[in-house]
Each structure stands twice: as structure tokens, then as C-alpha cells.
XYZ file of C-alpha atoms in Angstrom:
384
model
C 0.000 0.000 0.000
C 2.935 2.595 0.880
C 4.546 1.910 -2.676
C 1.423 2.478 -4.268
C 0.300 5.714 -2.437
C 3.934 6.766 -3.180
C 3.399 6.070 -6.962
C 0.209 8.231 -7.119
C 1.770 11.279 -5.188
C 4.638 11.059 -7.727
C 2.171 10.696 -10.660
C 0.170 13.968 -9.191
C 3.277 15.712 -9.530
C 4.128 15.032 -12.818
C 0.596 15.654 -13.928
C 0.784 19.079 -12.183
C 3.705 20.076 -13.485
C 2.252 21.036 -16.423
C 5.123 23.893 -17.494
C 9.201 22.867 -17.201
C 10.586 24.914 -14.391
C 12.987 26.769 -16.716
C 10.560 27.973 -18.663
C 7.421 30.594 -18.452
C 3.917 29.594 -19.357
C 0.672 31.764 -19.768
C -2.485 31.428 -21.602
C -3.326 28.767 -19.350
C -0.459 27.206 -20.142
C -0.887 27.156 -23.678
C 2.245 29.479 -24.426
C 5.395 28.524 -23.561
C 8.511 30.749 -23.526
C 11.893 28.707 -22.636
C 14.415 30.709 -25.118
C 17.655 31.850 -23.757
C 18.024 29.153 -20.798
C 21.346 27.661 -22.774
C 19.035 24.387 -23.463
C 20.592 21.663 -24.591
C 17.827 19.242 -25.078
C 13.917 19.746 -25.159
C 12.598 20.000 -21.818
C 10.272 17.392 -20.902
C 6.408 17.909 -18.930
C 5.650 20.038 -21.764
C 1.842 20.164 -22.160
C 0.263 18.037 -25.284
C -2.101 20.935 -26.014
C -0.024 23.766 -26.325
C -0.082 26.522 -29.061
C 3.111 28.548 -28.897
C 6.383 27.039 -28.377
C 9.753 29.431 -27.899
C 12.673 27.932 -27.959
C 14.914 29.848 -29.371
C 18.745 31.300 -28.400
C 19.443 27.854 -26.959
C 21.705 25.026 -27.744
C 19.627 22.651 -29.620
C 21.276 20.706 -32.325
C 18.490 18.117 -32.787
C 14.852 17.891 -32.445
C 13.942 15.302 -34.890
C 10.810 13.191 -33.948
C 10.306 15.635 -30.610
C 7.765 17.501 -31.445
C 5.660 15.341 -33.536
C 3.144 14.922 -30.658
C 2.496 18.463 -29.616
C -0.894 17.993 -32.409
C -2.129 21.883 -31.145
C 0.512 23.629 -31.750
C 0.372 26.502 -34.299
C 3.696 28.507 -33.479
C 7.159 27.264 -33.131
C 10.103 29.261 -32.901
C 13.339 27.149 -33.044
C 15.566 30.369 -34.444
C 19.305 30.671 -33.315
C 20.108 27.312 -31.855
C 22.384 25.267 -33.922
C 20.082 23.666 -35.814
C 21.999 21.828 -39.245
C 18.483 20.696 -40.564
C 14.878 21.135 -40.031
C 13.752 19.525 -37.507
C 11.836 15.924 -39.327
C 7.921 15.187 -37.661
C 7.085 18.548 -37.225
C 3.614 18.772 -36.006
C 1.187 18.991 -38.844
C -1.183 21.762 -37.415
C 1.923 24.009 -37.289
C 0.787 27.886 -38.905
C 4.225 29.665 -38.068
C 7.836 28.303 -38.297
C 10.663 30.200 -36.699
C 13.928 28.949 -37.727
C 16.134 31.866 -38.400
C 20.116 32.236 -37.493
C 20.845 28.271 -37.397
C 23.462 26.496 -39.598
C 20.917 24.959 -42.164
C 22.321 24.479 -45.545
C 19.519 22.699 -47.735
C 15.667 22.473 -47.229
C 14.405 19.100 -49.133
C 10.517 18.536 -50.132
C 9.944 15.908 -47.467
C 10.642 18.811 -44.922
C 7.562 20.407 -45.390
C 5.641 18.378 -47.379
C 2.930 17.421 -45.306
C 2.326 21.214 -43.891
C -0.703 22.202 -45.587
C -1.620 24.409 -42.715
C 1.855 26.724 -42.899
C 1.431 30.233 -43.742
C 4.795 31.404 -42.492
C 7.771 30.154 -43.042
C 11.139 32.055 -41.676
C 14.373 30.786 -42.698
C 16.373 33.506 -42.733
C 20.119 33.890 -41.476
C 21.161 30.393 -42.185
C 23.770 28.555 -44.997
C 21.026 27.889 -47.493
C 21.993 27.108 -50.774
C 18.888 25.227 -52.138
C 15.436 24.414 -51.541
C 12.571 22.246 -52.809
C 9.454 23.514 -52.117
C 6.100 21.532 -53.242
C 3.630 24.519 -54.294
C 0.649 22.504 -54.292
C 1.271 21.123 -49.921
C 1.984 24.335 -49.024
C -0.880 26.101 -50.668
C -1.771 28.428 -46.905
C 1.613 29.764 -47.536
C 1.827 33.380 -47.243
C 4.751 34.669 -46.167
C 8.697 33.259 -47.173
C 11.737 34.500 -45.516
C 15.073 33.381 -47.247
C 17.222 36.547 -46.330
C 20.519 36.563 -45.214
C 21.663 33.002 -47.050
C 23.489 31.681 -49.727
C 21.488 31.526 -53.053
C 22.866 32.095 -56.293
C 19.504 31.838 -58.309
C 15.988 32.320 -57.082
C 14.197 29.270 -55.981
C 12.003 27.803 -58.274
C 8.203 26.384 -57.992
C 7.135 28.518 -54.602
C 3.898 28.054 -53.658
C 1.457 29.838 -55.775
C -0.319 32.059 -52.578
C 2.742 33.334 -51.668
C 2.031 37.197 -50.620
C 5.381 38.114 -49.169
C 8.938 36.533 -50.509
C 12.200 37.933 -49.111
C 15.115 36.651 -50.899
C 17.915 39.999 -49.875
C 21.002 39.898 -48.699
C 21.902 36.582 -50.767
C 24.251 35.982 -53.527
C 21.662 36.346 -56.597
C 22.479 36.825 -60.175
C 19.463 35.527 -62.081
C 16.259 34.822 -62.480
C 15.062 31.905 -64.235
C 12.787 32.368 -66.641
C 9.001 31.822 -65.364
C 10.452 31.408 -62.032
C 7.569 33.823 -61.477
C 4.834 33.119 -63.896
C 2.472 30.992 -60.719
C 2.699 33.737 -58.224
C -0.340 36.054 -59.123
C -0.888 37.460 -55.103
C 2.660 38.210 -54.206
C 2.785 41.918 -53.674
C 5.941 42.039 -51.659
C 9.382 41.055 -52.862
C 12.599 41.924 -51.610
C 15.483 41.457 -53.870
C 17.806 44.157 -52.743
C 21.847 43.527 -51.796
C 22.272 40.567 -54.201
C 24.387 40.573 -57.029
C 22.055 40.985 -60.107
C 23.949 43.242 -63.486
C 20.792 42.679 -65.412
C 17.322 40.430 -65.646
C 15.699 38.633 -68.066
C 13.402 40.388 -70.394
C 9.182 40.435 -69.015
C 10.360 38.709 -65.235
C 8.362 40.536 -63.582
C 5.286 40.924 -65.781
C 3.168 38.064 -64.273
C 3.586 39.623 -60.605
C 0.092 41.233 -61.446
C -0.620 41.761 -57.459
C 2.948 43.150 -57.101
C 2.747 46.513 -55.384
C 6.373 46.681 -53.425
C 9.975 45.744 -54.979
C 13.216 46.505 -53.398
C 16.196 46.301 -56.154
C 18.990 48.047 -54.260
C 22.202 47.446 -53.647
C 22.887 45.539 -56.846
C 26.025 46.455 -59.184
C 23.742 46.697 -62.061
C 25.303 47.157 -65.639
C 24.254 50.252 -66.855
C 26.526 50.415 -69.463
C 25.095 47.601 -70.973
C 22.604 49.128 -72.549
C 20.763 46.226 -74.713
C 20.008 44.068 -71.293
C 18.927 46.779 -69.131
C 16.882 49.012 -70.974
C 14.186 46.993 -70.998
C 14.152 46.802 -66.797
C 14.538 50.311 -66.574
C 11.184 50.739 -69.652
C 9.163 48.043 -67.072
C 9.331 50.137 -64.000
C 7.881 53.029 -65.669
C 5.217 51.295 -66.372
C 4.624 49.478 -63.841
C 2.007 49.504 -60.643
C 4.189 48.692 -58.029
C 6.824 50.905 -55.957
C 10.152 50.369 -56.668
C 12.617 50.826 -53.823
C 16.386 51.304 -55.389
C 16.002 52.296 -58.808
C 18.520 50.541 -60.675
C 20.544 52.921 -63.041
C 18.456 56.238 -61.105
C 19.644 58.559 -58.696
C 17.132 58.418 -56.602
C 15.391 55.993 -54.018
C 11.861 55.638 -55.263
C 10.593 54.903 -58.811
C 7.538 52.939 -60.737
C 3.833 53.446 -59.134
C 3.238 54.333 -62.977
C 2.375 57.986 -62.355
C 5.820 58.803 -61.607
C 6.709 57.649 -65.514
C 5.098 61.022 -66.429
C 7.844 63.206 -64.963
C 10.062 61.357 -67.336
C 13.035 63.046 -65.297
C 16.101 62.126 -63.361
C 15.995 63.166 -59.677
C 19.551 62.895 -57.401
C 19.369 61.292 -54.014
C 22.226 60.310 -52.022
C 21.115 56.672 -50.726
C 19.158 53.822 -51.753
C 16.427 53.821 -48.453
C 16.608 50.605 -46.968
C 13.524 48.972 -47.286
C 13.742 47.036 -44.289
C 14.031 48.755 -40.911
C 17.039 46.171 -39.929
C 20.472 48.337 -40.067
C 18.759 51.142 -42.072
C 19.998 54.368 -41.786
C 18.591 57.517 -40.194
C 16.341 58.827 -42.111
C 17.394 61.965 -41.149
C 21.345 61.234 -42.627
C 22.330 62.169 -45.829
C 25.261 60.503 -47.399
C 27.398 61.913 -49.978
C 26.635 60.696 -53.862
C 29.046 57.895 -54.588
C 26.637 55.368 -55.958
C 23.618 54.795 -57.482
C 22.382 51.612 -55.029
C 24.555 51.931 -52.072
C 26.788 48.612 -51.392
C 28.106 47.118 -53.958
C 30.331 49.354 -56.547
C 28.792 49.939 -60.148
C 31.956 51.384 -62.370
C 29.358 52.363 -64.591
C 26.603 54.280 -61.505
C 29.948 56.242 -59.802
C 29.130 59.903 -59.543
C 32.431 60.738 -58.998
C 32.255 64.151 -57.253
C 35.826 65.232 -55.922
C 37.083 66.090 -59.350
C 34.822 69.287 -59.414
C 36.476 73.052 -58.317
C 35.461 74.974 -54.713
C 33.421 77.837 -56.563
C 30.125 77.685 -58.745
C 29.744 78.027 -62.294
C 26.912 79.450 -63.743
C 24.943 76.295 -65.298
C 22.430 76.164 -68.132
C 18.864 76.426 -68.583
C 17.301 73.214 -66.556
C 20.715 72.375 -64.611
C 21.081 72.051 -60.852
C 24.151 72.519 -59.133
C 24.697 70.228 -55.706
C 27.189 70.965 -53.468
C 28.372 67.498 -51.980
C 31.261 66.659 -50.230
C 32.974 69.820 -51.296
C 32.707 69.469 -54.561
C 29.663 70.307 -57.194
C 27.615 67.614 -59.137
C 25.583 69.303 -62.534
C 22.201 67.144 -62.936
C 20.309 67.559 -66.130
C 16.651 66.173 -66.575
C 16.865 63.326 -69.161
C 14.004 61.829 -70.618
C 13.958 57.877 -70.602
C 13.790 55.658 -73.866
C 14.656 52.277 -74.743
C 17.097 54.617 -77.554
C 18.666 56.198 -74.498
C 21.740 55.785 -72.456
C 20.926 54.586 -69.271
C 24.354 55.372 -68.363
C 24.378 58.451 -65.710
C 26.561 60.836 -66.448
C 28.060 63.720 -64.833
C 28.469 67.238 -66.347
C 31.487 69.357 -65.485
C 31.315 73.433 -65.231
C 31.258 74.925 -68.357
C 34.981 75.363 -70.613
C 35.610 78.813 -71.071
C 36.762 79.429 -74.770
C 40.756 80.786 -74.671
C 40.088 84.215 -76.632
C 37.187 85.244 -73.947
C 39.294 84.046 -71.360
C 42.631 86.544 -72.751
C 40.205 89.164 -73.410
C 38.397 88.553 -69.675
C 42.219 88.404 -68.256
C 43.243 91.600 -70.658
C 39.988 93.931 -68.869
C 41.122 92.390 -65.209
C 44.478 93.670 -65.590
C 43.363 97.708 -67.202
C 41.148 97.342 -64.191
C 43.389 96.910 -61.940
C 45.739 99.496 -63.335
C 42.841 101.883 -63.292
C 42.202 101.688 -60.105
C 46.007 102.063 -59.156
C 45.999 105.315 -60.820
C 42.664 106.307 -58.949
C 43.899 105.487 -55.510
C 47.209 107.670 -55.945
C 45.667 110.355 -57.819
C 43.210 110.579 -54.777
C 46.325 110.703 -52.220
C 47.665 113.351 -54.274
C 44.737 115.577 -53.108
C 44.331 114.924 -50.077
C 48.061 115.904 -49.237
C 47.612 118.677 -51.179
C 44.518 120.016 -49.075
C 46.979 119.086 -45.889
């Protein structure tokens, strides 16, 4: 009888202890918070029923086949531990996965193939190189973070309801073609501080919900004027705001109504479109590129070649004082004909004869007014 009364009061415990010690629960115990107790391993009397799971800033390195059982829960935030995979059984009822700043190199199709419930997925911050995504299991997903990795080419075959896709901060340099043909409600993509020169011609023209597009911080080939023309004709047209004009000197560009100016604007940064690092908004840096970041030999305004003093410009120039020295901007209208190039204009060559004849009338001047100054000392010793 004593061994059995002991085995209920240690069975009461463990029934009451319904949230681990090191951890924080609320919503009736429905929310857990255990992030940033240097966790090692999972901790155990966690509640079957529980929505919201935080366990991130630990020490995990696996959680395969933990969490399979947890059949309620809708958020899980598993973000810098060190994670080299995802974990394998996630629970199927999941809405939200958190799995930011691990070590995670390659997402395969069996990873999230059975989450037909996921709307957000958050990858960002890891060593991804690849993924295989099933559009038609994941077709509640809304929102894709893949910032902050290592992809060369945008992934291919993302789920058709896709709203938001952030792909910045990789290694980009293309776009396959019809990579975005299936994604008719994403309205927010974020493409800028990759490595893109130029794009493939009509990319972007299936995005027909697009309304937001972030292309800074690319060295794009201006130059080159055959490849990028077209780009720069699309965002004229185009709906959507454009954040980091490629080949413009200024921030903002596209919304359609903005093509009617038809002129070239100066601006001294590309605004970061993401609050993460951005600058004051207050803080304005001197012209050296067109997107801030990465170098474009052909978008350098080079502005320390230009003298202290003014020169008067012509009809529709503005002079900017930057950094000391003085950038000339003329409006230019855009055409696929165009150079896309910017360009600089220096202060206007005087011709040599005006400038012998403008030196010539300096010096009689001067000698005039020598002649002047003594004559008037003659008089007024004279009066003395």
C-alpha cells in the first residue's frame, strides 16, 4: 500500500507540473517561452495541447521526432540554436515556423511536405543554398523569408499564394525564366543587396498583385545598354513601388504615375527597405553610388574632381554641393534609344580668346584703379 500511495503522489506531480521549471507559461499554459536558458535538449512535462512554443537562443542541435506529438501547436520558434536541418515530424497543425540564425544548408521537399496548414515560413540567417518547395502542400503559404543566405539563383516552384517573398542579402544573379509566372498574389518582394547586373526580359510581368519591390544594392550594368533598358522601360510602367532604382539617382521609382515626370531626380542613398540596419532617415550621405553597397563602375558619380566655386549652369541644370565638390544634374528623358548610363556634367569650358580678353579687362582694371587710388592721395596731401 505505501509503494502504491507513493506512486500516485509522484504521478500527481508530474501531472501538475504542467510547465518545465525553466521555462514561463501563460495562456493557461498554452504558451510557452523557454528561449535563452542555454538548453541543450527539449525539456520534458511540456503540455500536449499547447499553441506557442519558444525555444529559441538555446543550444539545440536536434529535435527530430520531438515535437511530432504536440498535435495543437500553431507557433514554433526554433531560431538561433544550432540547428543543421529542419527539424523531421514537425507537427502537422503548425501555422508559423521560426527557424532563423541556425546552420541549415539545404531544405528538401519531405521537410515540409505534409504542412498544408503553414502560412509562415522564416528561414532567414542560415547557410542555405537550395530548396525544394512543393507549391501545391503548401498552398496556406503566405509569407517566405530566405534573407541573409546563400542563393545564387531564385528558388524555383514557390507556392502559388505566396504574398510576401524575401530573398535579400543573398548571392543572386538571375532569375530563371518563369520562375515567377504561378505567383499572381505576391505583392511584396525583396530582392535588394544581391548581385544581379541585369534580368531577363518580361520577369516581372506576371507579378500582377505586385505593389512593393526593393532592387537596391545591386552592381547593375548600366553600361550595358541592350540588357537593361528593358528593366529600366518596365518600371515606368509598372504599378508597383520600386525601392532602389537601378541605373536612377534616386530611391523611389515605378507606381506608374511617376513615368510622367520622365526626369532624373539625385538622391544620395538607396532607403533601406527594411528597418534592420537602415539608416537615419534623417542622414544624408554623400553621392558615390547609385544603389549603395556594392560598386557599379558604370553608376559612380564621382564628385571630388569638381572646383570649390560655382559656375553658372544652363537652362534646366542644378548645381549640388556634396562633399565639397559640385555635381551638374540635367533632366533626361527615358527611352529604350537612351543611355541609361548616368553621367556627370562638369562646369562649363571657357573658350581661350574670352578668357585673354576677360584676363586683358582684369588687368586695365586693376591698373585703373592704381591710378585712382594715388591720384586721390595726391589731393588729399595737397589740401593738408
Amino acid at each position: 500500500m505505501p509503494t502504491n500511495l507513493l506512486l500516485l503522489l509522484l504521478f500527481g506531480v508530474r501531472v501538475l507540473a504542467i510547465c518545465p521549471p525553466m521555462c514561463t507559461c501563460s495562456r493557461g499554459h498554452r504558451a510557452v517561452d523557454c528561449s535563452a536558458r542555454g538548453l541543450a535538449i527539449l525539456p520534458d512535462s511540456l503540455q500536449h495541447n499547447i499553441h506557442f512554443l519558444n525555444l529559441s537562443h538555446n543550444r539545440l542541435q536536434d529535435l527530430d521526432g520531438l515535437l511530432n506529438h504536440f498535435d495543437h501547436l500553431r507557433t514554433l520558434d526554433i531560431s538561433y540554436n544550432h540547428l543543421h536541418h529542419l527539424p523531421v515530424g514537425l507537427p502537422r497543425a503548425l501555422w508559423d515556423i521560426r527557424a532563423s540564425g541556425n546552420y541549415i544548408r539545404q531544405l528538401e521537399k519531405n521537410d515540409t511536405a505534409y504542412h498544408w496548414n503553414l502560412q509562415n515560413l522564416d528561414l532567414s540567417h542560415n547557410l542555405l543554398e537550395r530548396v525544394v518547395l512543393i507549391n501545391n502542400t503548401l498552398s496556406n503559404l503566405q509569407s517566405l523569408n530566405l534573407s541573409h543566405n546563400k542563393f545564387w539563383t531564385v528558388p524555383t516552384n514557390m507556392p502559388y499564394n505566396l504574398e510576401m517573398v524575401d530573398l535579400s542579402h543573398n548571392y543572386l544573379l538571375q532569375i530563371l525564366p518563369g520562375s515567377l509566372d504561378r505567383l499572381p498574389k505576391l505583392s511584396r518582394f525583396y530582392l535588394h543587396a544581391n548581385r544581379f547586373t541585369s534580368l531577363s526580359i518580361g520577369v516581372f510581368s506576371r507579378l500582377d498583385g505586385l505593389q512593393l519591390l526593393t532592387l537596391g544594392d545591386n552592381p547593375w550594368a548600366c553600361e550595358d545598354e541592350e540588357n537593361i533598358n528593358h528593366l529600366l522601360t518596365w518600371m515606368q510602367q509598372t504599378p508597383a513601388k520600386i525601392l532602389g532604382c537601378p541605373c536612377y539617382t534616386r530611391p523611389t521609382c515605378g507606381e506608374a504615375h511617376l513615368a510622367t515626370r520622365r526626369t532624373w531626380h539625385s538622391a544620395a542613398f538607396t532607403e533601406p527597405p527594411l528597418g534592420a540596419g537602415a539608416r537615419h532617415p534623417g542622414h544624408r550621405a554623400p553621392i558615390q553610388v547609385v544603389t549603395s553597397g556594392y560598386l557599379s563602375k558604370s553608376a559612380q558619380l564621382n564628385v571630388g574632381q569638381y572646383p570649390s566655386a560655382v559656375n553658372t549652369s544652363g537652362p534646366g541644370e542644378q548645381v549640388l554641393n556634396v562633399g565639397g565638390g559640385f555635381l551638374t544634374s540635367t533632366p533626361h528623358s527615358l527611352s529604350t534609344q537612351s543611355s541609361t548610363t548616368i553621367r556627370t556634367r562638369s562646369t562649363k569650358k571657357v573658350l581661350p580668346s574670352r578668357a585673354r580678353s576677360t584676363s586683358h579687362q582684369i588687368h586695365i582694371c586693376s591698373f585703373e584703379t592704381t591710378i585712382l587710388s594715388l591720384l586721390s592721395t595726391v589731393v588729399i596731401l595737397c589740401a593738408c
